[in-house]
Amino acid sequence: MTDAILIAREHGLLTLRLNRPDKKNALTRAMYSQLGEALQQADADPQIKAILITGSHECFTAGNDIADFILEPPSDLDSPVFQFMRSLLECRKPVVAAVAGAAVGIGTTLLLHCDLVYVSADARLRMPFVNLGLCPEFGSSLILPRLLGQAKAAELLLLGESFNGEQAAAWGIATQALPNAEATFARAREMALRFDKLPPEAVRISKQLMKAPDRERLRSVVEEEGKLFVQRLRSPEALAALSGFINRH
Ligand code: COA
């Protein structure tokens, strides 16, 4: 257990707060394990009606911990990061995200699997996988071209261009952009708590229907991307880029 993930319960809402401020909430293997387990437990607990994933007002997450990528890279699809991805992908309950500050790498791609995403207008989202010698992950190579068209998705996935919360909302990556972090967190909480008053079985069946058309395809894309990602992590291109980040000062 680590306090890098703070878990709180309010009525039927379970909040998972990323809390590693000294490293911009970068996600370690232990944090992925804890997130994955919390999602699975919430999914099985009849008292929980919705899950809220959030970071701080300053930062959502800087993505995977880069030191972990070098020292303890995921070796196969049973590694904690992939278990977390599967738990989110398969979660039957509504998952809401509140995003302010930087959301990098998996900090952006996990949003593609949340049901409602509230984002501060000045949040900075980015998927610098290619820049790090890696490749898209967590279904982003399927979802983003569909959502944005090939040409715009290429800017985000091949060039690793960053974008803000307003753009995320305009493109359908986020539900709504709000003026600042406070408003974003308040709105996300308010909307997530609405599930407390809705009939849970109707919510579950409706989410299932919304996800069903893409589910099999997504499972196989996430697996295909994951295998390539694991290989890329050991490539000279990635090792040079990742070491470059660690040794930048
Ligand atoms: N993994 C490990 N450590 C990270 C990290 C990551 N993904 N992101 C940030 N950190 C650490 C920094 O090394 C630094 O640690 P230090 O104080 O011990 O030197 C600390 O967090 C603060 O980061 P810093 O870069 O100084 O903050 P910033 O406000 O200038 O920038 C970010 C914030 C998120 C924009 C920037 O840190 C960043 O781009 N991080 C890398 C993101 C990334 O490439 N993620 C992987 C995607 S696959």
mmCIF file of N, CA, C and O and ligand atoms in Angstrom, residues 22-24 26 62 64-66 69 102 104-105 128-129 132 245 248-249, ligand 1:
data_model
loop_
_atom_site.group_PDB
_atom_site.id
_atom_site.type_symbol
_atom_site.label_atom_id
_atom_site.label_comp_id
_atom_site.label_asym_id
_atom_site.label_seq_id
_atom_site.Cartn_x
_atom_site.Cartn_y
_atom_site.Cartn_z
ATOM 1 N N ASP A 22 5.589 15.303 -5.724
ATOM 2 C CA ASP A 22 7.006 15.593 -6.021
ATOM 3 C C ASP A 22 7.414 15.050 -7.388
ATOM 4 O O ASP A 22 8.399 15.503 -7.967
ATOM 5 N N LYS A 23 6.675 14.087 -7.917
ATOM 6 C CA LYS A 23 6.994 13.528 -9.244
ATOM 7 C C LYS A 23 5.824 13.751 -10.201
ATOM 8 O O LYS A 23 5.607 12.960 -11.126
ATOM 9 N N LYS A 24 5.090 14.819 -9.981
ATOM 10 C CA LYS A 24 3.980 15.181 -10.878
ATOM 11 C C LYS A 24 3.001 14.020 -11.085
ATOM 12 O O LYS A 24 2.488 13.789 -12.177
ATOM 13 N N ALA A 26 3.520 10.967 -11.418
ATOM 14 C CA ALA A 26 3.953 9.904 -12.348
ATOM 15 C C ALA A 26 3.586 8.549 -11.736
ATOM 16 O O ALA A 26 3.718 8.334 -10.530
ATOM 17 N N ALA A 62 1.861 12.955 -14.873
ATOM 18 C CA ALA A 62 2.926 13.029 -15.898
ATOM 19 C C ALA A 62 3.091 11.693 -16.608
ATOM 20 O O ALA A 62 4.075 11.493 -17.321
ATOM 21 N N ASN A 64 3.431 7.465 -17.133
ATOM 22 C CA ASN A 64 4.221 6.389 -16.504
ATOM 23 C C ASN A 64 5.515 6.957 -15.928
ATOM 24 O O ASN A 64 6.156 7.815 -16.534
ATOM 25 N N ASP A 65 5.904 6.457 -14.764
ATOM 26 C CA ASP A 65 7.173 6.867 -14.171
ATOM 27 C C ASP A 65 8.305 6.441 -15.112
ATOM 28 O O ASP A 65 8.456 5.255 -15.421
ATOM 29 N N ILE A 66 9.099 7.417 -15.542
ATOM 30 C CA ILE A 66 10.108 7.128 -16.566
ATOM 31 C C ILE A 66 11.268 6.312 -15.984
ATOM 32 O O ILE A 66 11.833 5.457 -16.673
ATOM 33 N N PHE A 69 10.203 2.852 -16.199
ATOM 34 C CA PHE A 69 10.290 2.363 -17.580
ATOM 35 C C PHE A 69 11.696 1.841 -17.883
ATOM 36 O O PHE A 69 11.879 0.895 -18.641
ATOM 37 N N ALA A 102 -1.092 19.074 -16.062
ATOM 38 C CA ALA A 102 -0.588 18.184 -17.113
ATOM 39 C C ALA A 102 -1.243 16.801 -17.049
ATOM 40 O O ALA A 102 -1.462 16.247 -15.974
ATOM 41 N N VAL A 104 -0.195 13.568 -19.169
ATOM 42 C CA VAL A 104 0.751 13.120 -20.188
ATOM 43 C C VAL A 104 0.664 11.601 -20.351
ATOM 44 O O VAL A 104 0.434 10.872 -19.374
ATOM 45 N N GLY A 105 0.882 11.128 -21.570
ATOM 46 C CA GLY A 105 0.932 9.691 -21.833
ATOM 47 C C GLY A 105 -0.356 9.011 -21.413
ATOM 48 O O GLY A 105 -1.454 9.391 -21.854
ATOM 49 N N PRO A 128 3.286 11.827 -25.844
ATOM 50 C CA PRO A 128 4.593 11.865 -26.521
ATOM 51 C C PRO A 128 5.230 10.484 -26.681
ATOM 52 O O PRO A 128 6.414 10.302 -26.408
ATOM 53 N N PHE A 129 4.427 9.514 -27.140
ATOM 54 C CA PHE A 129 4.954 8.144 -27.220
ATOM 55 C C PHE A 129 6.066 8.043 -28.264
ATOM 56 O O PHE A 129 7.145 7.534 -27.983
ATOM 57 N N LEU A 132 9.309 9.511 -27.385
ATOM 58 C CA LEU A 132 10.094 8.709 -26.439
ATOM 59 C C LEU A 132 10.526 7.378 -27.061
ATOM 60 O O LEU A 132 10.966 6.474 -26.351
ATOM 61 N N PHE A 245 15.513 12.033 -20.654
ATOM 62 C CA PHE A 245 14.630 12.728 -19.702
ATOM 63 C C PHE A 245 15.231 12.667 -18.300
ATOM 64 O O PHE A 245 15.298 13.671 -17.600
ATOM 65 N N ARG A 248 18.342 14.991 -17.836
ATOM 66 C CA ARG A 248 18.232 16.290 -18.514
ATOM 67 C C ARG A 248 18.826 17.431 -17.707
ATOM 68 O O ARG A 248 19.073 18.499 -18.235
ATOM 69 N N HIS A 249 18.996 17.275 -16.383
ATOM 70 C CA HIS A 249 19.496 18.417 -15.593
ATOM 71 C C HIS A 249 21.011 18.379 -15.511
ATOM 72 O O HIS A 249 21.601 17.341 -15.496
HETATM 73 N N1 COA B 1 8.436 9.946 -14.521
HETATM 74 C C1 COA B 1 9.292 10.149 -13.504
HETATM 75 N N2 COA B 1 9.527 11.369 -12.973
HETATM 76 C C2 COA B 1 8.846 12.404 -13.509
HETATM 77 C C3 COA B 1 7.940 12.248 -14.564
HETATM 78 C C4 COA B 1 7.752 10.940 -15.092
HETATM 79 N N3 COA B 1 6.897 10.696 -16.071
HETATM 80 N N4 COA B 1 7.444 13.461 -14.884
HETATM 81 C C5 COA B 1 7.993 14.342 -14.034
HETATM 82 N N5 COA B 1 8.844 13.709 -13.199
HETATM 83 C C6 COA B 1 9.641 14.286 -12.130
HETATM 84 C C7 COA B 1 10.791 15.116 -12.656
HETATM 85 O O1 COA B 1 11.915 14.287 -12.967
HETATM 86 C C8 COA B 1 11.044 16.015 -11.486
HETATM 87 O O2 COA B 1 11.721 15.287 -10.495
HETATM 88 P P1 COA B 1 12.961 15.954 -9.674
HETATM 89 O O3 COA B 1 12.364 17.147 -8.997
HETATM 90 O O4 COA B 1 13.388 14.866 -8.737
HETATM 91 O O5 COA B 1 13.978 16.332 -10.713
HETATM 92 C C9 COA B 1 9.648 16.296 -10.946
HETATM 93 O O6 COA B 1 8.848 15.215 -11.409
HETATM 94 C C10 COA B 1 9.043 17.572 -11.450
HETATM 95 O O7 COA B 1 9.044 17.539 -12.872
HETATM 96 P P2 COA B 1 9.366 18.812 -13.774
HETATM 97 O O8 COA B 1 9.616 18.323 -15.178
HETATM 98 O O9 COA B 1 10.440 19.627 -13.139
HETATM 99 O O10 COA B 1 7.976 19.611 -13.690
HETATM 100 P P3 COA B 1 7.375 20.632 -14.756
HETATM 101 O O11 COA B 1 6.234 21.277 -14.067
HETATM 102 O O12 COA B 1 8.453 21.498 -15.345
HETATM 103 O O13 COA B 1 6.837 19.716 -15.966
HETATM 104 C C11 COA B 1 5.687 17.838 -16.936
HETATM 105 C C12 COA B 1 5.794 18.789 -15.744
HETATM 106 C C13 COA B 1 4.675 16.754 -16.588
HETATM 107 C C14 COA B 1 5.220 18.609 -18.191
HETATM 108 C C15 COA B 1 7.084 17.228 -17.215
HETATM 109 O O14 COA B 1 7.595 16.736 -15.985
HETATM 110 C C16 COA B 1 7.097 16.107 -18.193
HETATM 111 O O15 COA B 1 7.005 16.318 -19.404
HETATM 112 N N6 COA B 1 7.259 14.857 -17.703
HETATM 113 C C17 COA B 1 7.467 13.689 -18.520
HETATM 114 C C18 COA B 1 6.161 13.224 -19.093
HETATM 115 C C19 COA B 1 6.337 12.017 -19.939
HETATM 116 O O16 COA B 1 7.045 12.010 -20.924
HETATM 117 N N7 COA B 1 5.697 10.937 -19.504
HETATM 118 C C20 COA B 1 5.776 9.627 -20.083
HETATM 119 C C21 COA B 1 4.783 9.459 -21.164
HETATM 120 S S1 COA B 1 4.816 7.845 -21.854
#
